[in-house]
Amino acid sequence: MRVSFLIILLIPAGAFGQSVLVPLNEDYHHWIDRYEVKAGKIYPQIFSAIKPYNRAAIVAFVDSLSQDGYYTSASDQFNQEYLLNDSWEWSGVESSNAEKPVLRHFYRKKTDFFHVQEPDFNLHVNPVLYVGYGQDSELDEALFINTRGVEVRGMIDKKVGFYSYLSDNQAQLPSYVTDYVAENGVVPHEGFWKVFKDNKGVDFLHARGSIFFNATRHINIQFGYDRFSIGNGYRSLILSDNAPPSLFLKGNVQVWKLNYLFMTNRVTANPGGLYPNKYVATHHLSVNIGKKLNIGVFETVVYKATDSSQFDPSYLNPIIFYRAVEHQNGSSDNVLLGADFKWNIARSVQLYGQLVFDEFLLDNLKAGNGWWANKFGIQGGLKYIDVFGVSNLDVQGEINMVKPYTYSHHTQYGNYSSFHQPLAHPLGANFKEVVGIVRYQPLPKLNLKGKLIFAQI
């Protein structure tokens, strides 16, 4: 039996930050999702299947909830203030001001080490420090992680924004992670890395950054190097933050009851050799139906051109239905299709799910002969907020199943992965998984979380 634990010392450094988007963070996004589920209805500011979220939209969402009276406990009120303070350039709340700035120029705002705020320009600079220590029953060496870095974000004229995060990391990983590194030659979620400490640890840089432009009130364009997630669950069968960040061009249109995402990523086919590239193009369209239901459809294609260094401009087409383009190009690429939904069936209860098709023939599925080319995945989940009336006690249950060979292709330039890591679920394909999560915030500054994950592969 493997036993491991890790003691974490985290010095807050405003690690959440970006001028328009809050970077992916499970706990941060849970707070936002929690209040929509608690309200039992969909708010038009947030399309929760597309993460990360827009800062201005978060502020509008939090204010709407305040008007509806959903911050009922001391922890809820703390979370409300935290979310507004973290995007103070959009909320303008006085509570974001620090009572005692350091040397007059530092920490004048609670969430920023240093900032500049002018009518046509704002800048936020934060150091990042993350230190952890632990033990693993299967290793003689102590576990540790040591992260130092800096984060910078800002906006010009509230139209053009920028974000940059850079950190240097050294770690001695748990045995199950070192086994994964030895088998696959990659550090989970990261790109280039090297060994250190007599080949027992890993050393890697982590970098993310982007610029964005608000083309209109409802359309924004973003270009940079980062990662995203599509879905309402703990896992995503469409696109998750499992793989390393990648170069991307992304557009998002949010108008009326619709949200439309179109994005192209350049990812790495193989971490060896000359780092050959391939490309992933994604469309996702979702619509709010009534006050409780959201339904989305998506398509994505993994492709290369004549050789891996070239880019096919056909897939820059922002209009949905790549399948027609893919057929026109000879049907040599890997296309995935599917749908997702969330349904706030009652106050505090939400159902959600995803369905992904790689290849599928209904007749062969009915035959029950296990035909290899029926490649698909399915997810179903439930979120229950304030369980049995206990404030800030939230549970989530989720089931994921992906058939063998889903996401695969006959070449490395067509499979759904980057740097030897799946772009969707971290287990790839050919598995069944059950996930249970309990979150409890008994005090404003105390968050407890437990996870139980069972997977059959």
Coordinates of C-alpha atoms in Angstrom, one line a residue:
M1 CA 0.0 0.0 0.0
R2 CA 1.3 3.5 -0.9
V3 CA 1.0 6.2 1.7
S4 CA 2.1 9.7 0.9
F5 CA 1.4 13.1 2.3
L6 CA 2.5 16.6 1.6
I7 CA 2.6 19.6 3.9
I8 CA 2.2 22.9 2.0
L9 CA 3.3 26.3 3.0
L10 CA 1.7 28.8 0.6
I11 CA 2.5 32.5 0.8
P12 CA -0.4 34.4 -0.9
A13 CA 0.9 36.3 -3.8
G14 CA -2.1 37.1 -5.9
A15 CA -1.6 33.9 -7.9
F16 CA -5.0 34.4 -9.5
G17 CA -4.7 37.1 -12.1
Q18 CA -5.2 38.3 -15.6
S19 CA -6.7 41.5 -16.9
V20 CA -9.8 39.9 -18.4
L21 CA -9.5 36.2 -17.5
V22 CA -8.9 34.6 -14.2
P23 CA -6.4 31.8 -14.8
L24 CA -7.6 28.2 -14.2
N25 CA -7.9 27.3 -10.6
E26 CA -10.2 24.6 -9.3
D27 CA -11.1 26.2 -6.0
Y28 CA -11.6 29.7 -7.4
H29 CA -13.9 28.5 -10.1
H30 CA -15.8 26.3 -7.7
W31 CA -16.8 29.4 -5.7
I32 CA -18.3 31.0 -8.8
D33 CA -20.1 27.8 -9.9
R34 CA -21.3 27.2 -6.3
Y35 CA -23.4 30.4 -6.2
E36 CA -25.1 29.7 -9.6
V37 CA -26.0 26.2 -8.4
K38 CA -27.2 27.6 -5.1
A39 CA -29.4 30.1 -6.9
G40 CA -31.0 27.3 -9.0
K41 CA -30.9 29.4 -12.2
I42 CA -28.5 30.5 -14.9
Y43 CA -27.0 34.0 -14.9
P44 CA -26.3 35.5 -18.3
Q45 CA -22.9 36.9 -17.3
I46 CA -21.2 33.4 -16.9
F47 CA -21.2 30.5 -19.4
S48 CA -19.7 28.1 -17.0
A49 CA -18.7 25.4 -19.6
I50 CA -15.9 27.7 -20.9
K51 CA -13.1 28.3 -18.4
P52 CA -11.3 30.5 -17.4
Y53 CA -13.8 33.2 -16.6
N54 CA -13.8 36.9 -17.6
R55 CA -13.1 39.2 -14.6
A56 CA -15.6 41.9 -15.6
A57 CA -18.2 39.1 -15.9
I58 CA -17.3 37.8 -12.5
V59 CA -17.9 41.2 -10.9
A60 CA -21.3 41.6 -12.7
F61 CA -22.2 38.0 -11.6
V62 CA -21.2 38.6 -8.0
D63 CA -23.2 41.8 -7.8
S64 CA -26.3 40.1 -9.3
L65 CA -26.1 37.4 -6.6
S66 CA -25.8 40.1 -3.9
Q67 CA -29.0 41.7 -5.2
D68 CA -30.8 38.4 -5.0
G69 CA -29.6 37.7 -1.5
Y70 CA -27.6 34.5 -1.8
Y71 CA -24.6 35.4 0.5
T72 CA -26.3 34.1 3.6
S73 CA -23.4 32.8 5.7
A74 CA -20.2 34.5 7.0
S75 CA -18.2 32.3 4.6
D76 CA -20.3 33.4 1.7
Q77 CA -19.9 37.0 2.6
F78 CA -16.1 36.5 2.8
N79 CA -16.1 34.8 -0.6
Q80 CA -18.1 37.7 -2.1
E81 CA -15.7 40.2 -0.8
Y82 CA -12.7 38.1 -1.9
L83 CA -14.0 37.8 -5.5
L84 CA -14.7 41.6 -5.7
N85 CA -11.3 42.5 -4.2
D86 CA -9.5 40.2 -6.6
S87 CA -10.9 42.1 -9.6
W88 CA -11.0 45.5 -7.9
E89 CA -10.1 47.3 -11.1
W90 CA -13.6 46.3 -12.3
S91 CA -15.5 46.3 -9.1
G92 CA -14.1 49.5 -7.5
V93 CA -14.9 48.4 -4.0
E94 CA -13.3 50.3 -1.1
S95 CA -12.7 47.0 0.8
S96 CA -9.9 46.3 -1.6
N97 CA -7.7 49.0 -0.1
A98 CA -5.1 47.8 2.4
E99 CA -5.2 49.4 5.9
K100 CA -1.4 49.7 6.2
P101 CA 0.5 49.7 2.9
V102 CA 4.2 48.5 3.1
L103 CA 6.6 51.4 2.6
R104 CA 3.8 53.5 1.1
H105 CA 4.1 51.9 -2.4
F106 CA 3.6 48.1 -1.8
Y107 CA 0.3 46.3 -1.0
R108 CA -1.8 49.4 -1.2
K109 CA -4.4 46.9 -2.4
K110 CA -5.0 43.7 -0.6
T111 CA -4.5 41.5 -3.7
D112 CA -1.5 43.3 -5.3
F113 CA 2.1 43.6 -4.3
F114 CA 2.4 46.6 -6.5
H115 CA 0.0 48.3 -8.8
V116 CA -0.5 51.3 -11.1
Q117 CA -4.0 52.7 -11.7
E118 CA -4.5 55.4 -14.2
P119 CA -7.6 56.3 -16.3
D120 CA -6.1 54.7 -19.5
F121 CA -3.7 52.1 -17.9
N122 CA -3.5 49.7 -15.0
L123 CA -0.7 47.3 -14.0
H124 CA -0.6 44.6 -11.3
V125 CA 2.6 42.9 -10.2
N126 CA 2.8 40.0 -7.8
P127 CA 5.6 37.7 -6.6
V128 CA 4.8 34.0 -6.5
L129 CA 6.2 31.7 -3.8
Y130 CA 5.0 28.1 -3.1
V131 CA 6.8 25.8 -0.8
G132 CA 5.8 22.2 0.2
Y133 CA 7.3 19.3 2.1
G134 CA 6.1 15.7 2.7
Q135 CA 6.9 12.0 2.8
D136 CA 6.0 8.9 0.8
S137 CA 6.1 5.4 2.2
E138 CA 7.7 4.0 -0.9
L139 CA 10.5 6.6 -1.1
D140 CA 13.5 7.2 1.2
E141 CA 13.8 10.8 0.0
A142 CA 11.5 13.5 1.4
L143 CA 9.0 15.0 -1.0
F144 CA 9.2 18.7 -1.7
I145 CA 8.3 21.4 -4.1
N146 CA 9.9 24.8 -4.4
T147 CA 8.3 27.4 -6.8
R148 CA 9.5 31.1 -7.2
G149 CA 8.1 33.4 -9.8
V150 CA 6.4 36.5 -10.8
E151 CA 3.0 37.4 -12.3
V152 CA 2.2 40.6 -14.2
R153 CA -1.1 41.7 -15.7
G154 CA -2.6 44.9 -16.9
M155 CA -4.8 46.7 -19.4
I156 CA -4.6 49.7 -21.7
D157 CA -7.7 51.7 -22.4
K158 CA -9.7 48.8 -21.0
K159 CA -9.5 47.3 -24.4
V160 CA -6.0 45.8 -24.8
G161 CA -4.8 43.6 -22.0
F162 CA -1.8 41.5 -21.2
Y163 CA -0.9 38.7 -18.8
S164 CA 2.4 37.0 -18.0
Y165 CA 3.3 34.3 -15.4
L166 CA 6.8 32.8 -15.1
S167 CA 8.1 30.4 -12.4
D168 CA 11.1 28.3 -11.7
N169 CA 10.4 25.0 -10.0
Q170 CA 12.2 22.1 -8.4
A171 CA 10.4 19.1 -6.9
Q172 CA 10.9 15.6 -5.5
L173 CA 7.6 14.0 -6.6
P174 CA 5.6 11.1 -5.1
S175 CA 6.4 7.6 -6.3
Y176 CA 3.3 7.2 -8.4
V177 CA 4.2 10.4 -10.3
T178 CA 7.9 9.4 -10.7
D179 CA 6.6 6.1 -12.2
Y180 CA 4.6 8.1 -14.7
V181 CA 7.6 10.3 -15.5
A182 CA 9.8 7.2 -16.1
E183 CA 7.1 5.5 -18.3
N184 CA 6.2 8.5 -20.4
G185 CA 9.2 10.8 -20.3
V186 CA 7.2 13.8 -19.3
V187 CA 6.3 15.7 -16.0
P188 CA 2.5 15.9 -15.7
H189 CA 1.1 19.2 -17.0
E190 CA 4.5 20.5 -17.9
G191 CA 6.7 20.7 -21.1
F192 CA 10.5 20.7 -21.2
W193 CA 12.1 19.5 -17.9
K194 CA 15.4 18.2 -16.7
V195 CA 16.6 16.1 -13.8
F196 CA 18.5 17.3 -10.7
K197 CA 19.6 16.0 -7.3
D198 CA 21.2 12.8 -8.5
N199 CA 18.4 12.2 -11.0
K200 CA 15.9 11.9 -8.2
G201 CA 14.1 15.2 -8.7
V202 CA 12.8 17.3 -11.6
D203 CA 13.5 20.9 -12.5
F204 CA 11.3 22.9 -14.9
L205 CA 10.3 26.4 -15.9
H206 CA 6.6 27.2 -16.2
A207 CA 5.5 30.0 -18.4
R208 CA 2.1 31.4 -19.5
G209 CA 1.2 34.6 -21.2
S210 CA -1.3 36.3 -23.6
I211 CA -2.6 39.5 -25.0
F212 CA -6.2 40.2 -25.7
F213 CA -8.3 42.7 -27.5
N214 CA -12.0 43.6 -27.0
A215 CA -13.0 43.9 -30.6
T216 CA -16.6 44.9 -29.6
R217 CA -18.7 44.8 -26.5
H218 CA -19.5 41.2 -27.2
I219 CA -16.4 39.9 -29.0
N220 CA -12.9 39.4 -27.7
I221 CA -9.8 38.0 -29.3
Q222 CA -6.9 36.5 -27.4
F223 CA -3.5 35.3 -28.5
G224 CA -0.8 33.8 -26.3
Y225 CA 0.5 30.7 -24.6
D226 CA -1.8 29.1 -22.0
R227 CA -4.4 26.4 -21.4
F228 CA -8.2 26.2 -21.2
S229 CA -11.0 23.9 -20.1
I230 CA -14.4 23.1 -21.6
G231 CA -17.1 21.5 -19.4
N232 CA -18.9 21.8 -16.0
G233 CA -17.3 18.7 -14.3
Y234 CA -14.2 17.9 -12.3
R235 CA -13.0 16.2 -15.5
S236 CA -13.5 17.2 -19.1
L237 CA -13.8 14.8 -22.0
I238 CA -13.5 17.7 -24.5
L239 CA -10.6 19.9 -23.4
S240 CA -8.9 20.1 -20.0
D241 CA -5.9 21.7 -18.4
N242 CA -4.1 18.3 -18.2
A243 CA -1.6 18.9 -20.9
P244 CA 1.0 21.7 -20.9
P245 CA 0.2 25.2 -22.1
S246 CA 0.3 25.7 -25.8
L247 CA 0.4 28.5 -28.4
F248 CA -3.2 29.6 -29.2
L249 CA -5.4 32.1 -31.1
K250 CA -8.9 32.3 -29.5
G251 CA -12.0 34.2 -30.2
N252 CA -15.2 34.4 -28.0
V253 CA -18.6 35.8 -28.9
Q254 CA -21.1 36.2 -26.0
V255 CA -24.4 37.8 -27.1
W256 CA -28.1 37.3 -26.2
K257 CA -28.3 33.7 -24.8
L258 CA -25.4 32.4 -26.9
N259 CA -21.7 31.9 -26.3
Y260 CA -19.5 30.9 -29.2
L261 CA -15.8 29.9 -28.8
F262 CA -13.4 29.3 -31.7
M263 CA -9.8 28.5 -31.0
T264 CA -6.7 27.1 -32.7
N265 CA -3.8 25.6 -30.8
R266 CA -0.3 24.6 -31.8
V267 CA 0.7 21.6 -29.7
T268 CA 3.6 19.2 -29.6
A269 CA 3.3 15.8 -31.2
N270 CA 6.3 14.2 -29.6
P271 CA 8.6 15.5 -26.8
G272 CA 11.6 13.9 -28.5
G273 CA 13.7 14.9 -31.4
L274 CA 12.9 18.3 -33.0
Y275 CA 9.6 18.8 -31.2
P276 CA 7.4 18.4 -34.3
N277 CA 4.1 20.3 -34.2
K278 CA 0.5 19.6 -34.9
Y279 CA -2.6 21.7 -34.6
V280 CA -5.9 21.5 -32.8
A281 CA -8.9 23.6 -33.9
T282 CA -12.0 23.8 -31.7
H283 CA -15.5 25.3 -32.0
H284 CA -18.0 25.3 -29.1
L285 CA -21.5 26.8 -29.2
S286 CA -23.7 26.9 -26.1
V287 CA -27.2 28.4 -25.5
N288 CA -29.2 29.1 -22.4
I289 CA -32.7 27.6 -22.7
G290 CA -35.0 29.1 -20.2
K291 CA -33.6 29.9 -16.7
K292 CA -32.2 26.5 -15.8
L293 CA -30.8 24.7 -18.8
N294 CA -27.7 25.2 -20.9
I295 CA -26.8 23.0 -23.9
G296 CA -23.6 23.1 -25.9
V297 CA -22.3 21.4 -29.0
F298 CA -18.6 21.2 -30.1
E299 CA -16.3 20.0 -32.7
T300 CA -12.5 19.7 -32.8
V301 CA -10.0 18.5 -35.3
V302 CA -6.4 17.5 -34.8
Y303 CA -4.4 17.9 -37.9
K304 CA -1.1 18.6 -39.7
A305 CA -0.5 19.9 -43.2
T306 CA 1.8 18.3 -45.8
D307 CA 4.5 18.2 -43.2
S308 CA 4.4 19.0 -39.5
S309 CA 6.0 22.4 -39.7
Q310 CA 3.2 23.8 -41.9
F311 CA -0.1 25.3 -40.9
D312 CA -3.4 24.8 -42.8
P313 CA -5.3 28.1 -42.8
S314 CA -8.6 26.2 -43.7
Y315 CA -9.1 25.6 -40.0
L316 CA -9.0 29.2 -39.1
N317 CA -12.5 29.5 -40.4
P318 CA -14.5 30.6 -37.4
I319 CA -17.8 29.2 -38.6
I320 CA -18.8 25.8 -37.2
F321 CA -18.6 22.4 -39.0
Y322 CA -15.0 21.5 -39.6
R323 CA -16.2 18.2 -40.8
A324 CA -17.0 19.6 -44.3
V325 CA -13.5 21.2 -44.4
E326 CA -11.9 18.0 -43.3
H327 CA -13.6 16.0 -46.0
Q328 CA -12.6 18.6 -48.6
N329 CA -9.0 18.1 -47.5
G330 CA -9.2 14.3 -48.0
S331 CA -10.5 13.2 -44.6
S332 CA -7.0 12.5 -43.3
D333 CA -7.4 14.3 -40.0
N334 CA -9.0 13.3 -36.6
V335 CA -12.3 15.0 -35.9
L336 CA -14.2 14.8 -32.6
L337 CA -17.9 15.8 -32.2
G338 CA -20.0 16.0 -29.1
A339 CA -22.3 17.9 -26.7
D340 CA -22.5 19.0 -23.1
F341 CA -25.2 20.3 -20.8
K342 CA -25.9 21.6 -17.3
W343 CA -29.3 21.7 -15.7
N344 CA -30.1 23.5 -12.5
I345 CA -33.0 21.2 -11.6
A346 CA -33.6 22.9 -8.3
R347 CA -32.0 25.4 -5.9
S348 CA -28.7 23.9 -4.8
V349 CA -28.8 20.9 -7.2
Q350 CA -27.2 20.7 -10.7
L351 CA -26.9 17.9 -13.2
Y352 CA -24.3 18.1 -15.9
G353 CA -22.6 15.9 -18.5
Q354 CA -20.7 15.5 -21.7
L355 CA -20.9 13.2 -24.7
V356 CA -17.9 12.8 -27.1
F357 CA -17.8 10.9 -30.4
D358 CA -14.6 9.9 -32.2
E359 CA -16.2 7.2 -34.4
F360 CA -19.6 5.7 -33.9
L361 CA -22.0 3.3 -35.7
L362 CA -25.3 2.6 -33.9
D363 CA -25.8 -0.8 -35.6
N364 CA -22.5 -2.1 -34.3
L365 CA -23.2 -0.8 -30.8
K366 CA -26.6 -2.6 -30.8
A367 CA -24.8 -5.8 -32.0
G368 CA -22.8 -5.8 -28.8
N369 CA -19.8 -7.3 -30.5
G370 CA -17.3 -4.8 -29.0
W371 CA -16.4 -3.4 -32.4
W372 CA -13.1 -1.4 -31.9
A373 CA -14.2 1.6 -34.0
N374 CA -17.1 2.5 -31.8
K375 CA -15.0 5.2 -30.0
F376 CA -16.9 7.5 -27.7
G377 CA -16.9 8.9 -24.1
I378 CA -19.7 9.8 -21.7
Q379 CA -19.8 11.8 -18.5
G380 CA -22.6 12.4 -16.0
G381 CA -22.3 14.3 -12.7
L382 CA -24.2 16.0 -9.9
K383 CA -23.4 19.0 -7.7
Y384 CA -25.3 19.5 -4.4
I385 CA -24.7 22.8 -2.6
D386 CA -25.3 23.4 1.2
V387 CA -26.0 19.7 1.7
F388 CA -29.0 19.1 4.0
G389 CA -29.1 22.7 4.8
V390 CA -25.5 22.9 6.2
S391 CA -24.0 26.2 5.0
N392 CA -21.0 25.9 2.7
L393 CA -21.0 22.1 2.7
D394 CA -20.9 21.0 -1.0
V395 CA -20.6 17.6 -2.6
Q396 CA -20.0 16.5 -6.2
G397 CA -20.3 13.1 -7.7
E398 CA -19.2 12.2 -11.3
I399 CA -18.9 9.2 -13.5
N400 CA -16.7 9.1 -16.6
M401 CA -16.4 6.3 -19.2
V402 CA -14.3 6.4 -22.4
K403 CA -14.2 3.4 -24.8
P404 CA -10.9 2.0 -26.1
Y405 CA -9.0 3.8 -28.9
T406 CA -11.0 7.0 -28.4
Y407 CA -8.9 10.1 -29.2
S408 CA -6.4 7.8 -31.1
H409 CA -5.3 8.1 -34.7
H410 CA -3.1 6.2 -37.1
T411 CA -0.3 8.9 -36.7
Q412 CA 1.0 10.9 -33.8
Y413 CA -0.1 14.0 -35.7
G414 CA -3.8 13.0 -35.4
N415 CA -4.1 11.7 -31.8
Y416 CA -5.7 13.9 -29.2
S417 CA -2.6 14.7 -27.1
S418 CA 0.2 17.1 -26.6
F419 CA 3.7 16.4 -25.3
H420 CA 2.7 12.7 -24.7
Q421 CA -0.2 13.9 -22.4
P422 CA -4.0 13.7 -23.2
L423 CA -5.7 16.9 -24.1
A424 CA -8.9 15.7 -22.4
H425 CA -9.1 13.3 -19.5
P426 CA -5.7 12.5 -17.9
L427 CA -6.4 8.7 -18.2
G428 CA -6.7 9.0 -22.0
A429 CA -9.1 6.2 -23.1
N430 CA -10.3 2.7 -22.2
F431 CA -11.3 3.4 -18.6
K432 CA -14.3 3.8 -16.2
E433 CA -14.0 6.3 -13.4
V434 CA -16.0 7.4 -10.4
V435 CA -15.2 10.7 -8.6
G436 CA -16.5 11.9 -5.3
I437 CA -15.6 15.3 -3.8
V438 CA -16.6 17.0 -0.5
R439 CA -15.9 20.6 0.1
Y440 CA -16.6 22.4 3.4
Q441 CA -15.9 26.0 4.4
P442 CA -16.9 26.1 8.1
L443 CA -15.0 29.4 8.7
P444 CA -14.4 32.2 6.2
K445 CA -10.6 31.5 5.9
L446 CA -10.8 27.7 6.3
N447 CA -11.5 25.5 3.3
L448 CA -11.5 21.7 3.7
K449 CA -11.6 19.3 0.7
G450 CA -11.6 15.6 0.3
K451 CA -11.6 13.5 -2.9
L452 CA -12.2 9.8 -3.6
I453 CA -11.4 8.6 -7.1
F454 CA -11.8 5.1 -8.3
A455 CA -10.7 4.1 -11.8
Q456 CA -10.8 0.9 -13.7
I457 CA -8.4 0.8 -16.7

